Each structure stands twice: as C-alpha cells, then as structure tokens.
Short mmCIF file of C-alpha atoms and ligand atoms in Angstrom, two decimals:
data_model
loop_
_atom_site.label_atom_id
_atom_site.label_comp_id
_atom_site.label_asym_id
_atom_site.label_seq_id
_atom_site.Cartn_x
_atom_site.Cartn_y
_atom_site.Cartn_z
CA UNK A 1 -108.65 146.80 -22.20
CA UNK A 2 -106.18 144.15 -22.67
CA UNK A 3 -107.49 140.75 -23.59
CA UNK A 4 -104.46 137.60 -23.44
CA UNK A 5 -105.34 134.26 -24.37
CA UNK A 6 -104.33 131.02 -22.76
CA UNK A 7 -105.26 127.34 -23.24
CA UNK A 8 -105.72 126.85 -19.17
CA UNK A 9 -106.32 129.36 -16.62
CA UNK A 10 -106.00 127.66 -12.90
CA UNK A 11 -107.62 130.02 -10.25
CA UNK A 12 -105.85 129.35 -7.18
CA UNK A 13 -102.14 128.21 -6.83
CA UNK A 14 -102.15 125.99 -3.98
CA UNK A 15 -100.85 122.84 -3.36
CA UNK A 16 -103.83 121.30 -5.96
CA UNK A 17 -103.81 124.35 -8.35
CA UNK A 18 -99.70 124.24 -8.64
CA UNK A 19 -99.94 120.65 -9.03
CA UNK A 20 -102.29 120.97 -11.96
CA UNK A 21 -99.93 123.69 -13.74
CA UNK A 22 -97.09 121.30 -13.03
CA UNK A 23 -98.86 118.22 -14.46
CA UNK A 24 -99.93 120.27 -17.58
CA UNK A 25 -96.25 121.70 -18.03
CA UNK A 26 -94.20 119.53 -20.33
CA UNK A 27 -97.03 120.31 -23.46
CA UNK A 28 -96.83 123.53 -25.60
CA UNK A 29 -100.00 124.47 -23.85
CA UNK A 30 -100.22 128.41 -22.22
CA UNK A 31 -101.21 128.23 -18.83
CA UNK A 32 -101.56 130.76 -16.40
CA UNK A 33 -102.34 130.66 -12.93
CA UNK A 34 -103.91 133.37 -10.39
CA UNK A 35 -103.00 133.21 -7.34
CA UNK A 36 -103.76 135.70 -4.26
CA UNK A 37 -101.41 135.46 -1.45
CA UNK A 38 -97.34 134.86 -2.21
CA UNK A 39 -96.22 131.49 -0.11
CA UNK A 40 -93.93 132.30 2.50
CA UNK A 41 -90.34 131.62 0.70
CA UNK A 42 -88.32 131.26 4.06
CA UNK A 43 -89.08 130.76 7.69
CA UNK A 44 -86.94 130.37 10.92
CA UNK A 45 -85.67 126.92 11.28
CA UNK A 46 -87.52 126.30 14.84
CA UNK A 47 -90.97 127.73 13.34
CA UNK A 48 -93.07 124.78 11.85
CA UNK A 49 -96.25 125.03 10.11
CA UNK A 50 -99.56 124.78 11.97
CA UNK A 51 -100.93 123.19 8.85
CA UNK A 52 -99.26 120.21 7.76
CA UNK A 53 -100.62 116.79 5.57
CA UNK A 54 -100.04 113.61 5.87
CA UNK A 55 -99.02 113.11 2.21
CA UNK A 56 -99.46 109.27 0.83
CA UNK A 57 -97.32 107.18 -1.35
CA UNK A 58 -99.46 107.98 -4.80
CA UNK A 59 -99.20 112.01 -3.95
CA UNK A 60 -95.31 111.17 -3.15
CA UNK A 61 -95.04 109.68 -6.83
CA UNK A 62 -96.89 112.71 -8.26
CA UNK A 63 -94.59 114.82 -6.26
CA UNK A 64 -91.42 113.08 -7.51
CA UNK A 65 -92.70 113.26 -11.28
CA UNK A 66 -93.71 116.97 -10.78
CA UNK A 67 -89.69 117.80 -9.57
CA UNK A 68 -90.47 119.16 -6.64
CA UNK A 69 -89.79 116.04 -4.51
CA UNK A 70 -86.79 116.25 -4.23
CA UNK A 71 -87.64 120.10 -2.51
CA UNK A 72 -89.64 119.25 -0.51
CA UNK A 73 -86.99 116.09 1.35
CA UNK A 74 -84.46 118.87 1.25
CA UNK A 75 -86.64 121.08 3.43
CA UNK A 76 -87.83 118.66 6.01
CA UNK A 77 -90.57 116.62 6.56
CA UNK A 78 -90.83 113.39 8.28
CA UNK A 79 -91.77 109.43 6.84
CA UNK A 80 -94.22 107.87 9.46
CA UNK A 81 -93.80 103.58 9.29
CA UNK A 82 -96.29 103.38 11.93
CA UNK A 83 -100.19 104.19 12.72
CA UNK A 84 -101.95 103.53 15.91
CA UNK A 85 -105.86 104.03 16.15
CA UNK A 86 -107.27 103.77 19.18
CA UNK A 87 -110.45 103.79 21.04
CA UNK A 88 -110.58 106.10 24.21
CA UNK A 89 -113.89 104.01 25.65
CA UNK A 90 -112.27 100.43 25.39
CA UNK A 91 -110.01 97.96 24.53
CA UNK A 92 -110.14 98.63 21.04
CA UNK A 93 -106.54 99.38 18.70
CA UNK A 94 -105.37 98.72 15.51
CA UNK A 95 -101.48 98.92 14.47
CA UNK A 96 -100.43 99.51 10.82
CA UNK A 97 -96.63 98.59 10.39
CA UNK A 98 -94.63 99.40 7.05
CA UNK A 99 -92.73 96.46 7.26
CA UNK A 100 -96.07 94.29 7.08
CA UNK A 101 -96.33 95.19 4.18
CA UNK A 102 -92.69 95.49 2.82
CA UNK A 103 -92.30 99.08 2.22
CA UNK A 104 -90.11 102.03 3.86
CA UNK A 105 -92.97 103.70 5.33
CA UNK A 106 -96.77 104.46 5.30
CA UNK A 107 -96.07 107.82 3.83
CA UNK A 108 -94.83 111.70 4.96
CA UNK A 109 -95.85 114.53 6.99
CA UNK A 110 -95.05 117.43 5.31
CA UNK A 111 -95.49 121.23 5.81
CA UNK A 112 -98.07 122.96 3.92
CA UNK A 113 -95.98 125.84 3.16
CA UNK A 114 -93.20 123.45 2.10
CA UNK A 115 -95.29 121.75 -0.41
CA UNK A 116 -96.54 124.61 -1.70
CA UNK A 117 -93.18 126.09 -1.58
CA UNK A 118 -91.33 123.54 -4.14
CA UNK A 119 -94.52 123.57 -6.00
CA UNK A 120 -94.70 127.02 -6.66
CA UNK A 121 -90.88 127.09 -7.69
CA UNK A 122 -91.79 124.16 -10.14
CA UNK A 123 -94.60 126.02 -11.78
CA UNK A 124 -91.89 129.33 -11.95
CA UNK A 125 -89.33 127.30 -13.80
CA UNK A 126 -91.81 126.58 -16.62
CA UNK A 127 -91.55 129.02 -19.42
CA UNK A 128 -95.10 127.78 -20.68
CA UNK A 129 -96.25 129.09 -17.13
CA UNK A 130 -97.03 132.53 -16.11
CA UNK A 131 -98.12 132.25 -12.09
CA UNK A 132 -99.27 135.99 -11.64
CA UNK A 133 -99.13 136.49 -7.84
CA UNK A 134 -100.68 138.18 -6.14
CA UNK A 135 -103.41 138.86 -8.65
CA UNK A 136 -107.24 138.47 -7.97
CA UNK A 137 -110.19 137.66 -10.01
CA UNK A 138 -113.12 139.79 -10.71
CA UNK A 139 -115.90 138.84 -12.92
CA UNK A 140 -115.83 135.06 -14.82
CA UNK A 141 -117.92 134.71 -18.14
CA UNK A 142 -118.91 131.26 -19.47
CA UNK A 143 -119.74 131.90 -23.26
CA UNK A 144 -119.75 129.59 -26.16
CA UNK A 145 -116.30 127.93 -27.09
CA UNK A 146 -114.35 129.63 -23.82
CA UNK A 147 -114.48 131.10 -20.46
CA UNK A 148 -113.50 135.19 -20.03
CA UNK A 149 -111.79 136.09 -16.62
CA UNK A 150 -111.33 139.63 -15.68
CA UNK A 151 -108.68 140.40 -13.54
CA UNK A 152 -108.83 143.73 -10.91
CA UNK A 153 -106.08 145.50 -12.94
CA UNK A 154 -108.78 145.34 -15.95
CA UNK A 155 -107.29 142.33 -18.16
CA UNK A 156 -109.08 139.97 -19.23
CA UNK A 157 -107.84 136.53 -19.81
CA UNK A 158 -109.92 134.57 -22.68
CA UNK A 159 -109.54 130.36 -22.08
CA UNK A 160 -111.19 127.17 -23.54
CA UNK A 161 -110.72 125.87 -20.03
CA UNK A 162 -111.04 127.67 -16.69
CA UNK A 163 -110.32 125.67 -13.27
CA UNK A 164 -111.22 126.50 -10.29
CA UNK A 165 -108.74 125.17 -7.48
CA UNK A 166 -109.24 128.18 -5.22
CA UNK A 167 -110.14 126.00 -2.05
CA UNK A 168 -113.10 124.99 0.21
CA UNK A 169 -114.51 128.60 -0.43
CA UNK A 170 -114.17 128.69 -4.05
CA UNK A 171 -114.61 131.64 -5.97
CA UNK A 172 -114.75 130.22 -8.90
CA UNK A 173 -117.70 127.43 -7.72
CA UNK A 174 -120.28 130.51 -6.72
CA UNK A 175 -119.35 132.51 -9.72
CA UNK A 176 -120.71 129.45 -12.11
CA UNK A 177 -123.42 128.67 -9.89
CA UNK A 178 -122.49 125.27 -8.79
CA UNK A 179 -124.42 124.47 -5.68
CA UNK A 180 -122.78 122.41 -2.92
CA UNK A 181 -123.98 119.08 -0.56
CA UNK A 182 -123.28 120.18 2.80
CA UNK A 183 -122.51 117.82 5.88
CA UNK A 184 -121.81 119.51 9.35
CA UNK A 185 -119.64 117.56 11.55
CA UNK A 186 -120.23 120.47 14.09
CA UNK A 187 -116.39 120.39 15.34
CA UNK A 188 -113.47 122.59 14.91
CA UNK A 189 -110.24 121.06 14.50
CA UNK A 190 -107.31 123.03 16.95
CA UNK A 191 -104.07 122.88 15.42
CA UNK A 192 -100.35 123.28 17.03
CA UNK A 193 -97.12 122.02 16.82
CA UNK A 194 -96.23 119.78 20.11
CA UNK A 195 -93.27 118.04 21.84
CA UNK A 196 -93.38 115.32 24.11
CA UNK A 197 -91.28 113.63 26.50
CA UNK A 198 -91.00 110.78 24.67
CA UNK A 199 -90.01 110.13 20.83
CA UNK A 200 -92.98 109.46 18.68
CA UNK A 201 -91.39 106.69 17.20
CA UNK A 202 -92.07 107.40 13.58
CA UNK A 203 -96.09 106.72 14.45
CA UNK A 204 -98.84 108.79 13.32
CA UNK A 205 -100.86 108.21 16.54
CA UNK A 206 -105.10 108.91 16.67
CA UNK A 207 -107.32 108.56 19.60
CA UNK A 208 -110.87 108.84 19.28
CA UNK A 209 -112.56 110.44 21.93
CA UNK A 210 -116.13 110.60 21.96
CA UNK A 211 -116.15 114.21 21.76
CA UNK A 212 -113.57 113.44 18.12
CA UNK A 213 -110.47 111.81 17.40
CA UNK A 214 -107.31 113.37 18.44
CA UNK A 215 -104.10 112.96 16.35
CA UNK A 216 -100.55 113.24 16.91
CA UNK A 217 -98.83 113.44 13.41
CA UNK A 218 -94.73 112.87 13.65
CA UNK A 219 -92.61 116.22 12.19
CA UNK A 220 -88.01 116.13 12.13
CA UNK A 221 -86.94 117.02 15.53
CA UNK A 222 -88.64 114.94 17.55
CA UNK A 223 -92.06 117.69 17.25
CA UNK A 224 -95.31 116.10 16.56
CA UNK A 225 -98.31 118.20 15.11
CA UNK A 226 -101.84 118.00 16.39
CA UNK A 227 -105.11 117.81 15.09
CA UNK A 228 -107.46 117.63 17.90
CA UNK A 229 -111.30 117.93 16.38
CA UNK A 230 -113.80 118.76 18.92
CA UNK A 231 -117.13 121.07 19.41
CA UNK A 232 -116.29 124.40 17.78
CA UNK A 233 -117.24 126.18 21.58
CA UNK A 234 -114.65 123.74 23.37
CA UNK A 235 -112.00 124.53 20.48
CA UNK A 236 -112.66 128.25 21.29
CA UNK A 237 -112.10 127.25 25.55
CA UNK A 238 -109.14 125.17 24.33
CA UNK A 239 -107.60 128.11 22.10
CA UNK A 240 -108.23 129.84 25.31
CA UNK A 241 -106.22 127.95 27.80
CA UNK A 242 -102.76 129.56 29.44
CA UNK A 243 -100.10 127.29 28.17
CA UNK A 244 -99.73 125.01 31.28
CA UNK A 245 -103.13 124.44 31.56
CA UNK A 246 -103.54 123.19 27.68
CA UNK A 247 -100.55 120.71 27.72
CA UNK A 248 -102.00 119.25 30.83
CA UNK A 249 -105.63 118.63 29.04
CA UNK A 250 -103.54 117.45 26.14
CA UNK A 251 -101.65 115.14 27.53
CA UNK A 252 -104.87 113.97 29.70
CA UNK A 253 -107.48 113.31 26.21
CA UNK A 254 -104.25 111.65 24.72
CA UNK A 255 -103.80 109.01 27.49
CA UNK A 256 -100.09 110.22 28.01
CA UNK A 257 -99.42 107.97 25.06
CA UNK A 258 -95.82 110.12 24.70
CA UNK A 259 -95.34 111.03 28.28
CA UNK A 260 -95.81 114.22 28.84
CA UNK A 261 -96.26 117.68 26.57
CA UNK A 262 -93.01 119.63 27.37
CA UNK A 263 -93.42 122.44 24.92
CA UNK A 264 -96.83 123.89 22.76
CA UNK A 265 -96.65 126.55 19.63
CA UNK A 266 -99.27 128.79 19.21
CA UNK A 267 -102.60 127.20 18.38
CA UNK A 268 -105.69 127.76 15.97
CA UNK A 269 -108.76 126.07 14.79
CA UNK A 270 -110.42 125.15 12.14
CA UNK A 271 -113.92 124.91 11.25
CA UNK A 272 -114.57 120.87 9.92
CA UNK A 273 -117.50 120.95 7.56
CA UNK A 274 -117.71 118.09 4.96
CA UNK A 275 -118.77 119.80 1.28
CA UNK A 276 -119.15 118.44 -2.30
CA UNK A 277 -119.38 120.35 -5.34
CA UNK A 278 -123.30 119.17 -6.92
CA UNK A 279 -120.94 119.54 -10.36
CA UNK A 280 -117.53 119.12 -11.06
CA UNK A 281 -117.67 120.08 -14.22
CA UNK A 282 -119.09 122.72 -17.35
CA UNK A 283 -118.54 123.89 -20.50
CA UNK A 284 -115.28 125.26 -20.11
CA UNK A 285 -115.05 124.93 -16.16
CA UNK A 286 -113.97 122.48 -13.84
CA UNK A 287 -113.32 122.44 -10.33
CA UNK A 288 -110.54 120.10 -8.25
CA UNK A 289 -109.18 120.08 -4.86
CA UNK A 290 -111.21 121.62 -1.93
CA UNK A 291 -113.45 123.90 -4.48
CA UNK A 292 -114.95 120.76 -5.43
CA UNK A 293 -114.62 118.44 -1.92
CA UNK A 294 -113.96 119.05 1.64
CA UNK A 295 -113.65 116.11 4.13
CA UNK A 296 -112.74 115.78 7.70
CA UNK A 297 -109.36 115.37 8.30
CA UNK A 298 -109.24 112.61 10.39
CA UNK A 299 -107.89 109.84 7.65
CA UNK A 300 -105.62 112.76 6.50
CA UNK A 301 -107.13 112.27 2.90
CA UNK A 302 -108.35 115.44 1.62
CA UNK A 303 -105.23 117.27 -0.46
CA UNK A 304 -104.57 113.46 -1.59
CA UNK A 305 -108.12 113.52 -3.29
CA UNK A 306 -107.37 116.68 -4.50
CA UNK A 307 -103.70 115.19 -6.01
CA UNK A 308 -105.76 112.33 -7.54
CA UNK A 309 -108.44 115.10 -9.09
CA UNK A 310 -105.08 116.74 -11.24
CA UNK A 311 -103.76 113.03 -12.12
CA UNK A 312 -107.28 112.53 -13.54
CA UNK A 313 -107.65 115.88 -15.15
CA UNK A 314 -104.55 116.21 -16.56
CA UNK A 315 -104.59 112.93 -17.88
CA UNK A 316 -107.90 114.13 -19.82
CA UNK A 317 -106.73 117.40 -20.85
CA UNK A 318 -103.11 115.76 -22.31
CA UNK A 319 -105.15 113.61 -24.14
CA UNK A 320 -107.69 115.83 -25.50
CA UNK A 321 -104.72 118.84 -26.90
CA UNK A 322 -102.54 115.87 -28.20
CA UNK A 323 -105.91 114.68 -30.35
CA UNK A 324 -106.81 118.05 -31.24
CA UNK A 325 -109.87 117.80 -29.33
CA UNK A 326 -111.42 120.79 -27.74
CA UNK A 327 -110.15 121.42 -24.08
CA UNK A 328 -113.31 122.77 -22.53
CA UNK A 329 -115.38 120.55 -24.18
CA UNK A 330 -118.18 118.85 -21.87
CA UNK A 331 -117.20 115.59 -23.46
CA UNK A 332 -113.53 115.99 -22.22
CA UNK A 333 -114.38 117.22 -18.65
CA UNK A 334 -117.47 114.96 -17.96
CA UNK A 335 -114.64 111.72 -18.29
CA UNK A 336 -112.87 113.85 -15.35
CA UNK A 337 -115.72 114.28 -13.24
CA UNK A 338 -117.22 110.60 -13.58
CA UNK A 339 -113.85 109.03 -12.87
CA UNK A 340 -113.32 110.83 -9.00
CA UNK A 341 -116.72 111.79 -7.96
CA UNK A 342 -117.41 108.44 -7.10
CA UNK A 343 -114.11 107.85 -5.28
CA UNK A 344 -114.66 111.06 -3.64
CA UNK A 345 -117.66 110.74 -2.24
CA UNK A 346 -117.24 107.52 -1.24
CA UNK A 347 -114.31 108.96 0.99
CA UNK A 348 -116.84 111.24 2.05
CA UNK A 349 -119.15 109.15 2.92
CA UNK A 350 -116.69 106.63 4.84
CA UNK A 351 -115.55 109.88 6.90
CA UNK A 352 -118.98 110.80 7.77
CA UNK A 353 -119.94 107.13 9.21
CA UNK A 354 -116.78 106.79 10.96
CA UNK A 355 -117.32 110.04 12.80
CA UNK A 356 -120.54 109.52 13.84
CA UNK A 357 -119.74 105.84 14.99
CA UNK A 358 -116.62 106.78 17.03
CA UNK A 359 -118.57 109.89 18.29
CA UNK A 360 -121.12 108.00 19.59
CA UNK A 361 -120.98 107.25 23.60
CA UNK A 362 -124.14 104.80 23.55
CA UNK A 363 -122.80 101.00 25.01
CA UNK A 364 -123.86 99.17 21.81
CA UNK A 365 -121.86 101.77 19.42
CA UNK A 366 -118.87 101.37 22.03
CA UNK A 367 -118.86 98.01 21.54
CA UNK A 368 -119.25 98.03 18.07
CA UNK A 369 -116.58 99.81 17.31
CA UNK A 370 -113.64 98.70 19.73
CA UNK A 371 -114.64 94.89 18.56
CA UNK A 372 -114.28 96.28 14.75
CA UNK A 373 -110.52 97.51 15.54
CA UNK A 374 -109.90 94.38 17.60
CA UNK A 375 -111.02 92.20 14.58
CA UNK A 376 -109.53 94.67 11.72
CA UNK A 377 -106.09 94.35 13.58
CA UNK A 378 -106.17 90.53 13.71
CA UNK A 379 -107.54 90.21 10.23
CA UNK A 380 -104.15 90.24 7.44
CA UNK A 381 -105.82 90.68 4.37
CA UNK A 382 -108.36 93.26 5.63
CA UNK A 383 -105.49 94.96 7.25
CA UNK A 384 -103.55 95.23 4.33
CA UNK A 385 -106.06 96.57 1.74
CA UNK A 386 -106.72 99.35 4.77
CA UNK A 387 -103.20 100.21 4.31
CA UNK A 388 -103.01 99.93 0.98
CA UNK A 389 -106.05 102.16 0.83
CA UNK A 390 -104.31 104.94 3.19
CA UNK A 391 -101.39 104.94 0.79
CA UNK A 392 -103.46 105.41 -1.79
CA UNK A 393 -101.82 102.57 -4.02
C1 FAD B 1 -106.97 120.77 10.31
C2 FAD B 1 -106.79 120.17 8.96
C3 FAD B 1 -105.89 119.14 8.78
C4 FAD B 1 -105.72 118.55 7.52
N1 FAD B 1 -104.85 117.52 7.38
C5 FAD B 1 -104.71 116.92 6.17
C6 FAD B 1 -103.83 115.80 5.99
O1 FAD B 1 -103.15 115.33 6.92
N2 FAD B 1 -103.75 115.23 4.75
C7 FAD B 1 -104.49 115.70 3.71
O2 FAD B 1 -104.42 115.12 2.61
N3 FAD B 1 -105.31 116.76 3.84
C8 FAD B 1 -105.44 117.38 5.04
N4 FAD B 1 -106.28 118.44 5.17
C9 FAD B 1 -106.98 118.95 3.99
C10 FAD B 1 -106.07 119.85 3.15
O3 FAD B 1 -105.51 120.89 3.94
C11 FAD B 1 -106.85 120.42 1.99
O4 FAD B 1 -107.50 119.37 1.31
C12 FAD B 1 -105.92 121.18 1.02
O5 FAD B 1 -105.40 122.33 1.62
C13 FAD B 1 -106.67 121.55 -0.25
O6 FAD B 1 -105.78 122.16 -1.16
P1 FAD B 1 -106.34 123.11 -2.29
O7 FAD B 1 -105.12 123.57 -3.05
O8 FAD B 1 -107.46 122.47 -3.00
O9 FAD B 1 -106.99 124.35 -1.51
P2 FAD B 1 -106.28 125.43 -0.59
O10 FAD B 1 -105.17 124.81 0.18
O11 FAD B 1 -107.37 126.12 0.17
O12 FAD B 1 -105.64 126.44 -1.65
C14 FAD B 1 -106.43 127.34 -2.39
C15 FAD B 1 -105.52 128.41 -2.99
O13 FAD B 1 -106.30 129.30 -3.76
C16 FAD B 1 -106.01 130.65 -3.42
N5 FAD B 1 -107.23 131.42 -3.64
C17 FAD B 1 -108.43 131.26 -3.03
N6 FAD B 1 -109.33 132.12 -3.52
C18 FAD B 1 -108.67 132.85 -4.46
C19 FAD B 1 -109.07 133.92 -5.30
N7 FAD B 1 -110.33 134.41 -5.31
N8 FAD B 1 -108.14 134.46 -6.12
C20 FAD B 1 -106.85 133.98 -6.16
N9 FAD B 1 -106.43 132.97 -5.38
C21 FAD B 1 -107.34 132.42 -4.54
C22 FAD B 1 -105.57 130.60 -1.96
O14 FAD B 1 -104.76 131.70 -1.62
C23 FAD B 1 -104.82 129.26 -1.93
O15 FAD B 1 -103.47 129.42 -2.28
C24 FAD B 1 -106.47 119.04 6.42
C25 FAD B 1 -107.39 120.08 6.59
C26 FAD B 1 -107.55 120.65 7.85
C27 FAD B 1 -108.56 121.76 8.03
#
C-alpha cells in the first residue's frame, strides 16, 4: 500500500483545523489535511446559517493575516458595537459600548459556513497544502519519531506531527487514549435564525433566565440569531412548537426586548456539555479546538479559544522547523499545551460558575448576581478589562 509523507497532518478541516493549515502555510512544510464532509460552497441569499460565532477582535486579526478576511466581509456578516446582559429576576444590566472604549465595534457575527468557507479556499490556494475532502481516517499509530494514519482507501500517511482538530467528538482524542474532564450543564442550546419588529441596533443582546441565558446575536438584514440554552426535555417541547406558538414564548422569555418575533427559520438544538482534553499533547500528537475543549456558549468564546490554540501552536511549530528542531517532539508540543491550558480552563471554569450562579432561583443568589451587574456596569476600569477580555485583546 501506498505510504506519503508529510511534516503535519491536521485531522479535521474546520474552522480551527483550516486555520492551523493556514497559519502553517507560508513555510516549505507539507501539510495535509483530512477532512470528512465538503463545506457548502453556495447557499440562497435569504438562507442563513443556524450556527453562527460571535468572532472577537484577536480571531478577526488572525482572520485578516490568514487572507480570508477579506472573504468572509464580502459574504456577510455583521459588527455588533453593543452588548446588553441582563438579569430576568431583577434589576440587574450591564451595557458594553464600543465607543467606551474607542474602537469600531466589540467584534462580528459571522456564519459558520462562511468562515469555514474562505478558510477552506485559503488552505486550497496553498500549493504546500493538500486538503483531501472528503476522506476519512481509519487506524492512527503513535511509534517512535512519527505518527502513521491510515486512510479508508488504504494509504497511509507517515508524520512527525499529527493534530487532531476533528471537534468536540474527536477521533483523533479516543484513538490516543486521551481521557476527558467532563462537566454537564444539563441544557441544550435551540438554535434559529429570527426577525423582530424592531432593529437590533447593532447589540448582541443576553437574558439570563433561570432556566439559562437567552441570546439574540445581530446578522445583515436586520435577522438576529438565537441561542436559547435550556433543559434538553424543554429544548425538545420548544423544537416542537407550531411556529406561532414558538415566536410567542420567544418573544415572552426575551421580555419583548425587540418588539415582537415576525418571522422564525427552522430550529435545532444542541446538546451543551463542558469537556477538556486530560492532555493536549504527545509524542507526535496534539489536539486544538473542540477535540481538546468544549465550553458553553454563552460568552460566545469557544472557536476563539480554539483560534488562540493555532496562534500558539503554530507559533511553536514555526519555531521548532526554522531551528531544525523535531516537530513532534514532546519538548516542542508541551510549550503549546502549558501556554493555553491554563487560559482554557480558566474560561471553563468562569463559564461553569456563571451558569450555575445565574441559574440559580434562590433570593440570596438573585441578589447576588443582579447587584454584581449593577456594580460591574458602574465600575470603568472593571468594565473595560471585561471588554477587553471579550475581545480577546
Ligand atoms: C449553540 C452553539 C453556539 C456557539 N456559539 C459560539 C460563538 O458565538 N462564538 C464562539 O467562539 N464559539 C461558539 N460556539 C462554539 C464553536 O461552534 C466551536 O467551538 C467550534 O465549532 C469549534 O471548531 P472546531 O473546528 O474545533 O470543531 P468543529 O467545528 O466541530 O469542526 C471539526 C471538523 O472536523 C471534521 N471531522 C470530525 N471528525 C472527523 C473525522 N473522523 N474525519 C475527518 N474529518 C472529521 C468535521 O467534519 C468538521 O469539519 C458555539 C457552539 C454551540 C453549540
């Protein structure tokens, strides 16, 4: 059978896998990626994405350096200069403006398939990249000095360093035997595409109810996308719900912030589970993106962390080819791992706490939390580092 050698295979060519090829592109290193499913190319301008991300200002910059910016704007997605947290139980709000802090905006929504889109055109362009789609995986072998990957046609690709961005269910993670931390937030996130009967003023808008937060994310054409988390067996009576009947609970759990809902898309929901890879890294494997975190969604941070994972290992992997130093080596990968597995879990961590505060019906929690947005919002400095933070500067 046919053996072809690379310096970097990337299973999985998402929106973190693509990145990584991208990132790893302007080198004279081989790099192939394997990717299952071929992103939808083209779509009917009224049809938007159920899954979209609230992409921040250091993902933008990776974006613009990758080339496929300037795609992705000429697609469509939409700046937000606003955010508005509220509490559904009280008084409590907090309002993050742009201009407070002199900048454009807080960041974009985009679509996932337009992301993935320009990315996947990116990694295309590169003659140094071979992105075999659809193509699947079969058996991985870690051996001494580099990692075998069997493909289903028989190949096998031979690499000093195999990656595993292949998402929350990663592949790649159970075939090396990395274990993961689970944390069950018991709620299903229901997804659709919404308009309203008023603008949403450039605001990405959250509500926490105490059964989860509920957020109204700004898309072009005056749409907004949802992301309403709630227990998975009300997700399943939501997903349920004649039209009519959902806009009217919709509009009801978000306080008729915009007015009414004058139009719904089709829906579907999400399972929210928070997960984190017990390794990131070994000898000749490494794992970014969702294979190695999942968080909930409701700061919009998880494909960020998974941006900041292919800064950090291409950064490392750069450095290691242009000093001759072995790719795969645990010496190379460990600096990967110990620079964001602290920053992720702290993210995780901060999600998990501020779930279970704001889920939490119980007067003193109530309190608690509507006098921490009150304060937060009438407190500059802290204010700013939170937006600074969500921008991820
Ligand atoms: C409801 C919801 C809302 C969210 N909102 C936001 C947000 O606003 N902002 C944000 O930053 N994040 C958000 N997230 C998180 C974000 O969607 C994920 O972090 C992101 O999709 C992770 O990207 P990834 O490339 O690591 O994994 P994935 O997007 O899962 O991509 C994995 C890729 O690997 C491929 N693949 C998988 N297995 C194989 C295999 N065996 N062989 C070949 N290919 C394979 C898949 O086809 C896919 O292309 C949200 C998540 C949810 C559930």
């Amino acid at each position: 059978m046919k053996t072809t050698d690379y310096d970097l295979v990337i299973v999985g060519g998402g929106m973190v896998g693509a990145s990584l090829a991208c990132a790893l592109a302007d080198s004279t290193l081989r790099i192939a990626v394997i990717e299952g499913r071929e992103p939808p190319q083209a779509w009917p301008a009224d049809d938007f994405d159920l899954r979209v991300s609230a992409i921040t200002r250091a993902s933008q910059r990776l974006f613009r350096r990758l080339g496929a910016w300037e795609a992705m704007c000429a697609a469509r997605l939409q700046p937000y200069e606003r955010m508005v947290v509220w509490d559904a139980t009280g008084d409590g709000r907090i309002a993050f403006d742009a201009a407070d802090v002199g900048e454009p905006n807080l960041g974009h929504i985009v679509e996932n398939r337009v992301i993935t889109r320009a990315l996947v055109q990116r990694a295309r362009a590169h003659d140094n990249i071979d992105y075999r789609c659809p193509a699947s995986p079969q058996r991985l072998m870690l051996r001494t000095g580099h990692a075998q990957l069997w493909l289903e046609d028989g190949e096998c690709l031979r690499t000093p360093l195999l990656v595993g961005a292949d998402g929350a269910h990663s592949w790649v993670r159970r075939q090396a035997g990395i274990g993961i931390d689970e944390r069950p937030y018991a709620q299903s996130a229901v997804v659709a595409t919404v308009q309203t009967e008023q603008p949403h003023q450039a605001t990405a808008w959250q509500r926490f109810l105490p059964s989860g937060p509920l957020a109204f994310l700004p898309l072009p054409e005056g749409r907004s996308s949802i992301v309403w988390s709630t227990a998975p067996e009300e997700a399943e009576r939501l997903l349920a719900l004649d039209e009519a009947d959902f806009r009217a609970e919709l509009g009801e759990a978000f306080g008729h912030r915009l007015g009414a809902i004058t139009h719904v898309g089709p829906r579907a929901a999400f399972p929210l589970k928070g997960r984190h890879a017990k390794e990131y890294v070994k000898p000749h494997l490494a794992l970014v993106g969702d294979a190695a975190h999942t968080i909930h969604p409701l700061a919009g941070q998880g494909v960020n962390l998974g941006l900041a994972d292919v800064e950090q290992l291409a950064a490392e992997v750069l450095a290691a080819h242009a000093a001759y130093r072995p790719l795969g080596s645990l010496k190379t990968l460990r600096r990967y791992a110990r620079a964001r597995r602290g920053d992720n879990l702290l993210m995780l961590e901060a999600m998990g706490a501020f779930k279970a505060l704001f889920s939490n019906d119980e007067p003193l929690p109530r309190r608690v939390r509507n006098l921490g947005l009150e304060l937060v919002d009438h407190a500059e400095p802290l204010k700013q580092a939170f937006v600074a933070r969500a921008m991820g500067l």
